[in-house]
XYZ file of C-alpha atoms in Angstrom:
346
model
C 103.916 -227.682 -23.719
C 105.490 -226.078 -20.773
C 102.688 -223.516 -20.008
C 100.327 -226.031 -20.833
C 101.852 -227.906 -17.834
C 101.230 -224.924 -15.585
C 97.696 -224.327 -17.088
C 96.815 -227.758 -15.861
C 98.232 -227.748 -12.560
C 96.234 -224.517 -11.888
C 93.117 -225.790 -12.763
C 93.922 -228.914 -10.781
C 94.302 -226.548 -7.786
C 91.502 -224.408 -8.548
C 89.105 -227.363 -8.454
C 90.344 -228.829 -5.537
C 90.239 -225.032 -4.168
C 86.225 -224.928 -5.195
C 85.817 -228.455 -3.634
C 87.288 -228.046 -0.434
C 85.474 -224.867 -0.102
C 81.857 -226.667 -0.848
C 82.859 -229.322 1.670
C 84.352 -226.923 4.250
C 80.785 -224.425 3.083
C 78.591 -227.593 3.847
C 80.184 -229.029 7.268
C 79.245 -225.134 8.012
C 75.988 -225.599 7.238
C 75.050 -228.797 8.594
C 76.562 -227.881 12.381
C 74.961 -224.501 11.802
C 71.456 -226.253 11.652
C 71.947 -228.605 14.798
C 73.053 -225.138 16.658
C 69.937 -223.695 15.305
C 67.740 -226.965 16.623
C 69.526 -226.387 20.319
C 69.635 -222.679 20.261
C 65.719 -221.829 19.268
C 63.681 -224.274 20.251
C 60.287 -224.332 18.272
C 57.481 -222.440 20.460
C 54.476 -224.526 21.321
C 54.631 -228.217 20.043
C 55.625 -230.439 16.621
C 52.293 -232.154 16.248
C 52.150 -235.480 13.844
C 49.818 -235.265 11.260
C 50.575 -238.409 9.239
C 53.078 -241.012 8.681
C 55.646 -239.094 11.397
C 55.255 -236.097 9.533
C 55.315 -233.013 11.926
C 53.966 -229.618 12.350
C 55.068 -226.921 14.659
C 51.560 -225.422 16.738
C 51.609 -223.148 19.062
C 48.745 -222.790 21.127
C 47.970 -220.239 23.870
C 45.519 -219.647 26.768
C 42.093 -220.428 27.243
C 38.396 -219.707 26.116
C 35.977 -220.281 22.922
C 36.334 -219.847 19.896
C 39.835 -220.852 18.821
C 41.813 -218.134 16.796
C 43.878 -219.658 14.030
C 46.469 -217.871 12.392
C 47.861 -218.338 9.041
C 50.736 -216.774 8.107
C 51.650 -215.493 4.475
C 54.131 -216.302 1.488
C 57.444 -215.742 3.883
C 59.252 -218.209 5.798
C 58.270 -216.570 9.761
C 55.804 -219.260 9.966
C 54.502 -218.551 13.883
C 56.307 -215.597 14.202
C 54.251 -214.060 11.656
C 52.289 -213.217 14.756
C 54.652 -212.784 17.607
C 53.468 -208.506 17.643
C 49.666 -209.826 18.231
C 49.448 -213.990 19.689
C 49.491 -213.119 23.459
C 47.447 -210.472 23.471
C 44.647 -212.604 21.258
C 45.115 -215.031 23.689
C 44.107 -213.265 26.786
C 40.953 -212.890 24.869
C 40.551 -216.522 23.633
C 42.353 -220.162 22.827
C 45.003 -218.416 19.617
C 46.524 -220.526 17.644
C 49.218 -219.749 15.142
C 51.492 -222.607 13.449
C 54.036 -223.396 10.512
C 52.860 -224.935 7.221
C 55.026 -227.533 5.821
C 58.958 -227.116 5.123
C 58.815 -223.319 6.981
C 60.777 -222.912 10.145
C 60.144 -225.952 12.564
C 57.916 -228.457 10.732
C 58.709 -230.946 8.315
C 58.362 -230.555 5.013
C 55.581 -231.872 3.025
C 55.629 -234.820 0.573
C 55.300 -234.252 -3.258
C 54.705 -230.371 -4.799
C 52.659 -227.987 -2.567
C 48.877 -227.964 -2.550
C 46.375 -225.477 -0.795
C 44.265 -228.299 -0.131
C 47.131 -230.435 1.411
C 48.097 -227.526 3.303
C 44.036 -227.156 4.768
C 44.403 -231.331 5.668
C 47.671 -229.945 6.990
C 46.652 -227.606 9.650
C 42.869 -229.107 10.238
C 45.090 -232.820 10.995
C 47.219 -230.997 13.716
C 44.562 -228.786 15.486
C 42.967 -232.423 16.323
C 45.696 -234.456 16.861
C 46.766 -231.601 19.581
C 43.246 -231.610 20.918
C 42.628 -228.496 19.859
C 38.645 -227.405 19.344
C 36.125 -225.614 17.046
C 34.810 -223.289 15.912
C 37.689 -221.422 14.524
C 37.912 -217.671 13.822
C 40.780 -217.436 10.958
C 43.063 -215.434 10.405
C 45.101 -214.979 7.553
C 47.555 -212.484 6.141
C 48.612 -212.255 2.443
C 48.574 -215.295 0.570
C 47.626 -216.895 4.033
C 43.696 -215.049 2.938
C 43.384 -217.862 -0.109
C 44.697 -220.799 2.454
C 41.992 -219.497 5.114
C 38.907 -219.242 1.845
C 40.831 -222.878 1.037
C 40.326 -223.956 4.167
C 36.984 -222.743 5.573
C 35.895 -224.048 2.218
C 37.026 -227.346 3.337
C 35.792 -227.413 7.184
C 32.798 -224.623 6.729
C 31.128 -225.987 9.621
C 33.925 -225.360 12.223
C 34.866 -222.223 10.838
C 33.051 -218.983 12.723
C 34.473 -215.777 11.472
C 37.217 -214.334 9.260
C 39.311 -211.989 9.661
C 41.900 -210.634 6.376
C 44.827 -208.750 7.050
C 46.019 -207.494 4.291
C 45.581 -210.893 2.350
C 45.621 -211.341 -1.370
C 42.505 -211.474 -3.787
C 42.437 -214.234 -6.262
C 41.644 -211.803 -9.314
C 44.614 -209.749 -7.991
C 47.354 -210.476 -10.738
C 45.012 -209.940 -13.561
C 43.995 -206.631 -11.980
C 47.335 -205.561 -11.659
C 48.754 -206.242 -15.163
C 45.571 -204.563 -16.348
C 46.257 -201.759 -14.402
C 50.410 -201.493 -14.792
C 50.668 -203.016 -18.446
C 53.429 -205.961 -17.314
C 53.149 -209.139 -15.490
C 53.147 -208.509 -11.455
C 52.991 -212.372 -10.680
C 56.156 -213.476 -8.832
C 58.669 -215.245 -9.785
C 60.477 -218.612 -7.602
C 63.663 -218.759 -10.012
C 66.067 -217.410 -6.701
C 64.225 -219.411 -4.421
C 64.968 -222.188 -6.186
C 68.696 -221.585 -6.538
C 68.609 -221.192 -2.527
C 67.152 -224.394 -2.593
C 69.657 -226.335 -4.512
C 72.595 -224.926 -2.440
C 71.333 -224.705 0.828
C 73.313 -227.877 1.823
C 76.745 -225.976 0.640
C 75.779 -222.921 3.354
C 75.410 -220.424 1.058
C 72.424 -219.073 1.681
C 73.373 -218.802 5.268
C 76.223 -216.752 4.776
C 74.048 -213.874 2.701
C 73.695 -210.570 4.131
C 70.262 -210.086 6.056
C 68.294 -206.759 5.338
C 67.283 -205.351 8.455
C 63.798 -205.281 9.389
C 61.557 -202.181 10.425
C 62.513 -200.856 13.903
C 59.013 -201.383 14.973
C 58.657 -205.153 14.006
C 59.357 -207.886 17.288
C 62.958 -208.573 17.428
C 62.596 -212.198 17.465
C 61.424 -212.003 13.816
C 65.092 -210.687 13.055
C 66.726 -213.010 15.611
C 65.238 -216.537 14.935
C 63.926 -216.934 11.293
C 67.750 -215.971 9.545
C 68.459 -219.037 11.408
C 66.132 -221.075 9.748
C 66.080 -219.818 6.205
C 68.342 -222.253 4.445
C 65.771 -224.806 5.623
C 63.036 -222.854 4.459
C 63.467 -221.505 1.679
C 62.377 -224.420 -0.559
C 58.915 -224.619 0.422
C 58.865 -220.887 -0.195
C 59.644 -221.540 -3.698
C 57.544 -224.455 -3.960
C 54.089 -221.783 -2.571
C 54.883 -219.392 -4.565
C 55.028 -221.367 -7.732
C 51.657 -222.850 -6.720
C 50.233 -219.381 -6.554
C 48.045 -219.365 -9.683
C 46.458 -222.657 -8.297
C 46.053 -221.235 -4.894
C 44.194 -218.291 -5.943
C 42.591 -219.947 -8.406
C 41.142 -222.838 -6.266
C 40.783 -219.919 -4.182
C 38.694 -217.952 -6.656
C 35.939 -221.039 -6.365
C 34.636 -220.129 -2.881
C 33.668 -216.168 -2.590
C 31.182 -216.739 -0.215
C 30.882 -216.942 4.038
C 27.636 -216.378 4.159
C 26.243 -214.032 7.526
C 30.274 -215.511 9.319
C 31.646 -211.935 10.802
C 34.306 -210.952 8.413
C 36.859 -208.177 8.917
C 39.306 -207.322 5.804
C 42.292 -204.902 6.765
C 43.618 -202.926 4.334
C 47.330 -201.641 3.977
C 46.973 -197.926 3.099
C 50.925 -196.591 3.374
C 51.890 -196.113 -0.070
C 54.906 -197.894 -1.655
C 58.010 -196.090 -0.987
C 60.830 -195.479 -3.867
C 62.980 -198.061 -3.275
C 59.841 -200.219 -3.209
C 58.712 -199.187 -6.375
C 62.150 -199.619 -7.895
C 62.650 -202.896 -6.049
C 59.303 -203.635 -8.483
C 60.550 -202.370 -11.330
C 57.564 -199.870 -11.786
C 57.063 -196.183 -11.448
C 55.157 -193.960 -9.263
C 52.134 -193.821 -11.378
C 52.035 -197.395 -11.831
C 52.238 -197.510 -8.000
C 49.537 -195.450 -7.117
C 47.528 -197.286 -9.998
C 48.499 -200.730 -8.186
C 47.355 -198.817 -4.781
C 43.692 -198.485 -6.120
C 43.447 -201.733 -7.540
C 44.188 -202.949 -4.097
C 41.528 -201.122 -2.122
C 38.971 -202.248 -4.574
C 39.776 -206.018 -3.922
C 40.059 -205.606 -0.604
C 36.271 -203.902 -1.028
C 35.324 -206.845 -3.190
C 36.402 -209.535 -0.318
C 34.325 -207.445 2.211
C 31.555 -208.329 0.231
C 31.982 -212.176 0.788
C 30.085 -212.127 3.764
C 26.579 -210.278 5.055
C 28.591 -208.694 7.881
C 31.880 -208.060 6.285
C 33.396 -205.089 6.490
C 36.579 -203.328 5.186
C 39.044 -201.202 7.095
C 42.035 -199.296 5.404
C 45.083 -198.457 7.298
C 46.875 -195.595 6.309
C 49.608 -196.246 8.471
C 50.540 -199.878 8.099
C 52.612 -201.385 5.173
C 51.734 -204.915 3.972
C 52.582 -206.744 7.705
C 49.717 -204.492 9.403
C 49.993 -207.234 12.546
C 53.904 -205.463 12.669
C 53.558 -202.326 12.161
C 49.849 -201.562 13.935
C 49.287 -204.934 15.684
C 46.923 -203.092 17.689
C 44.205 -202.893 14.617
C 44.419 -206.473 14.090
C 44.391 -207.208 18.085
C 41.082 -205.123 17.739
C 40.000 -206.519 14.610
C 40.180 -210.529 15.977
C 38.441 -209.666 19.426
C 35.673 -207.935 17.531
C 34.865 -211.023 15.427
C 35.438 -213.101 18.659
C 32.782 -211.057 20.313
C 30.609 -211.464 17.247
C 31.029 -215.103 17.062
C 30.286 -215.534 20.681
C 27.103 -213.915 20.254
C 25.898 -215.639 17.545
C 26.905 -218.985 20.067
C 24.868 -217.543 22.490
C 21.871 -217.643 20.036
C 21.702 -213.511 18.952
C 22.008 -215.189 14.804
C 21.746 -212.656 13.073
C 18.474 -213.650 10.173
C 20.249 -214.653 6.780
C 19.110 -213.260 3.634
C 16.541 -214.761 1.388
């Protein structure tokens, strides 16, 4: 009876212990996010696309057509470009933004849809006055939002551009090839989510970024992560719809089309990170290069180039390629403007 007394009492304080650390955790977190708000202000301008809904856009300099950048299954949003947006935008109107939830824009209504996301971006480039035709740009999973999307709009889009973006057969490919699921999972995502308000996830350690990637990747998006992360969870558990809905439109007809390729090979802790060996690795490489030559085939004058060099975030580590790349289908889609149309195939 009289350690039972004891027993009690320390559980009583142990509880209260827990609870005034969640509460203590959470006032943390929700002055941390007005600091945040004052300290990094979003770049460009939160555009309303519905019901007081916004989006952040950022739009820079001048000219025709208007690049749009999509950004892939990570929560940089913008800054998925910072390495390549000004200099694309000494060579035309560039346009890169945040999909729903990521960084600075709201977070969308109900579970996540590609098509929702297309409405998305299409609502804010005209609410902000912004005008076609588009040349898109997408990395990763951002390739499926841009098929999604020019799907959607054809008639505004002009030319493609893929930098290192994913295929919708890819998954299938790669279990074929490895012999074990490769299709990610959301299940930590979603346990960010849930205790984001405590200020958790704000208080995990950051692993650095490449040397060679702009240092206001590293510097802002930590910041913004515990707001982020659940519409990172909610993409990537829509990703056999997106690449599925994806999958229905394989075709841009004569629209330039430019598909980078990463060509650096994985490195060990990669592979490990992946749970798969080096064999399975260089198995996973191949698949990818033959995707990326399928995609080049989507268009008459699509073209694939590999970079040997670059890891997945080619506009990071060799944002020269994709400054080269974007101009190039500029230039193309200029031409084409300026009445050189190429004939289109019986």
């Amino acid at each position: 009876m009289y350690f039972g007394k004891w027993i009690k009492l320390g559980a009583t304080i142990a509880a209260v212990g827990a609870a005034v650390t969640v509460l203590t955790g959470a006032t943390f977190e929700r002055i941390a996010r007005v600091r945040t708000e004052r300290t990094f202000a979003a770049p460009g301008r939160l555009i309303d696309v519905g019901g007081g809904r916004r989006l952040q856009l950022d739009c820079r300099g001048s000219g025709s057509p208007t690049v749009v950048f999509e950004s892939g299954l990570d929560t940089y949003g913008s800054l998925s470009w910072a390495a390549v947006h000004d200099s694309i935008a000494k060579a035309s109107r560039a346009c890169a933004y945040s999909r729903a939830g990521i960084m600075w824009s709201d977070a969308a209504r109900g579970p996540f849809d590609s098509r929702n996301a297309a409405r998305d971006l299409h609502a804010a480039l005209t609410a902000a006055g912004e005008s076609a035709p588009w040349i898109m740009v997408g990395h990763s999973l951002g390739g499926p939002y841009v098929m999604t999307f020019t799907q959607m709009y054809g008639a505004e889009v002009a030319g493609v551009v893929f930098v290192d973006a994913s295929h919708p057969d890819q998954f299938a490919r790669m279990q074929a090839a490895v012999g074990k699921p490769m299709l990610p999972r959301a299940t930590v995502l979603h346990v960010g989510a849930v205790l984001a308000w405590t200020g958790l996830v704000r208080t995990l350690p950051e692993p650095p970024n490449p040397a060679s990637w702009p240092a206001v990747v590293g510097e802002v998006t930590p910041a913004f992560l515990s707001t982020s992360v659940a519409a990172m969870a909610a993409e990537m558990d829509a990703i056999p719809r997106t690449l599925a809905r994806a999958g229905e439109f394989r075709s841009l007809g004569d629209r330039p089309l430019i598909v980078l390729t990463a060509g650096r090979a994985k490195s060990a802790a990669e592979l490990k990170m992946n749970g798969i060996t080096a064999d399975q690795g260089q198995r996973l490489q191949v698949v990818h290069r033959a995707l990326s030559d399928d995609e080049a085939t989507w268009s008459t004058r699509g073209r694939q180039e590999v970079i040997d060099d670059a890891s997945h975030y080619i506009q990071f580590d060799r944002p020269d390629v994709v400054i080269r790349a974007v101009r190039e289908v500029i230039a193309a889609a200029r031409r084409v403007t300026a009445g050189d149309r190429p004939a289109r195939p019986l």
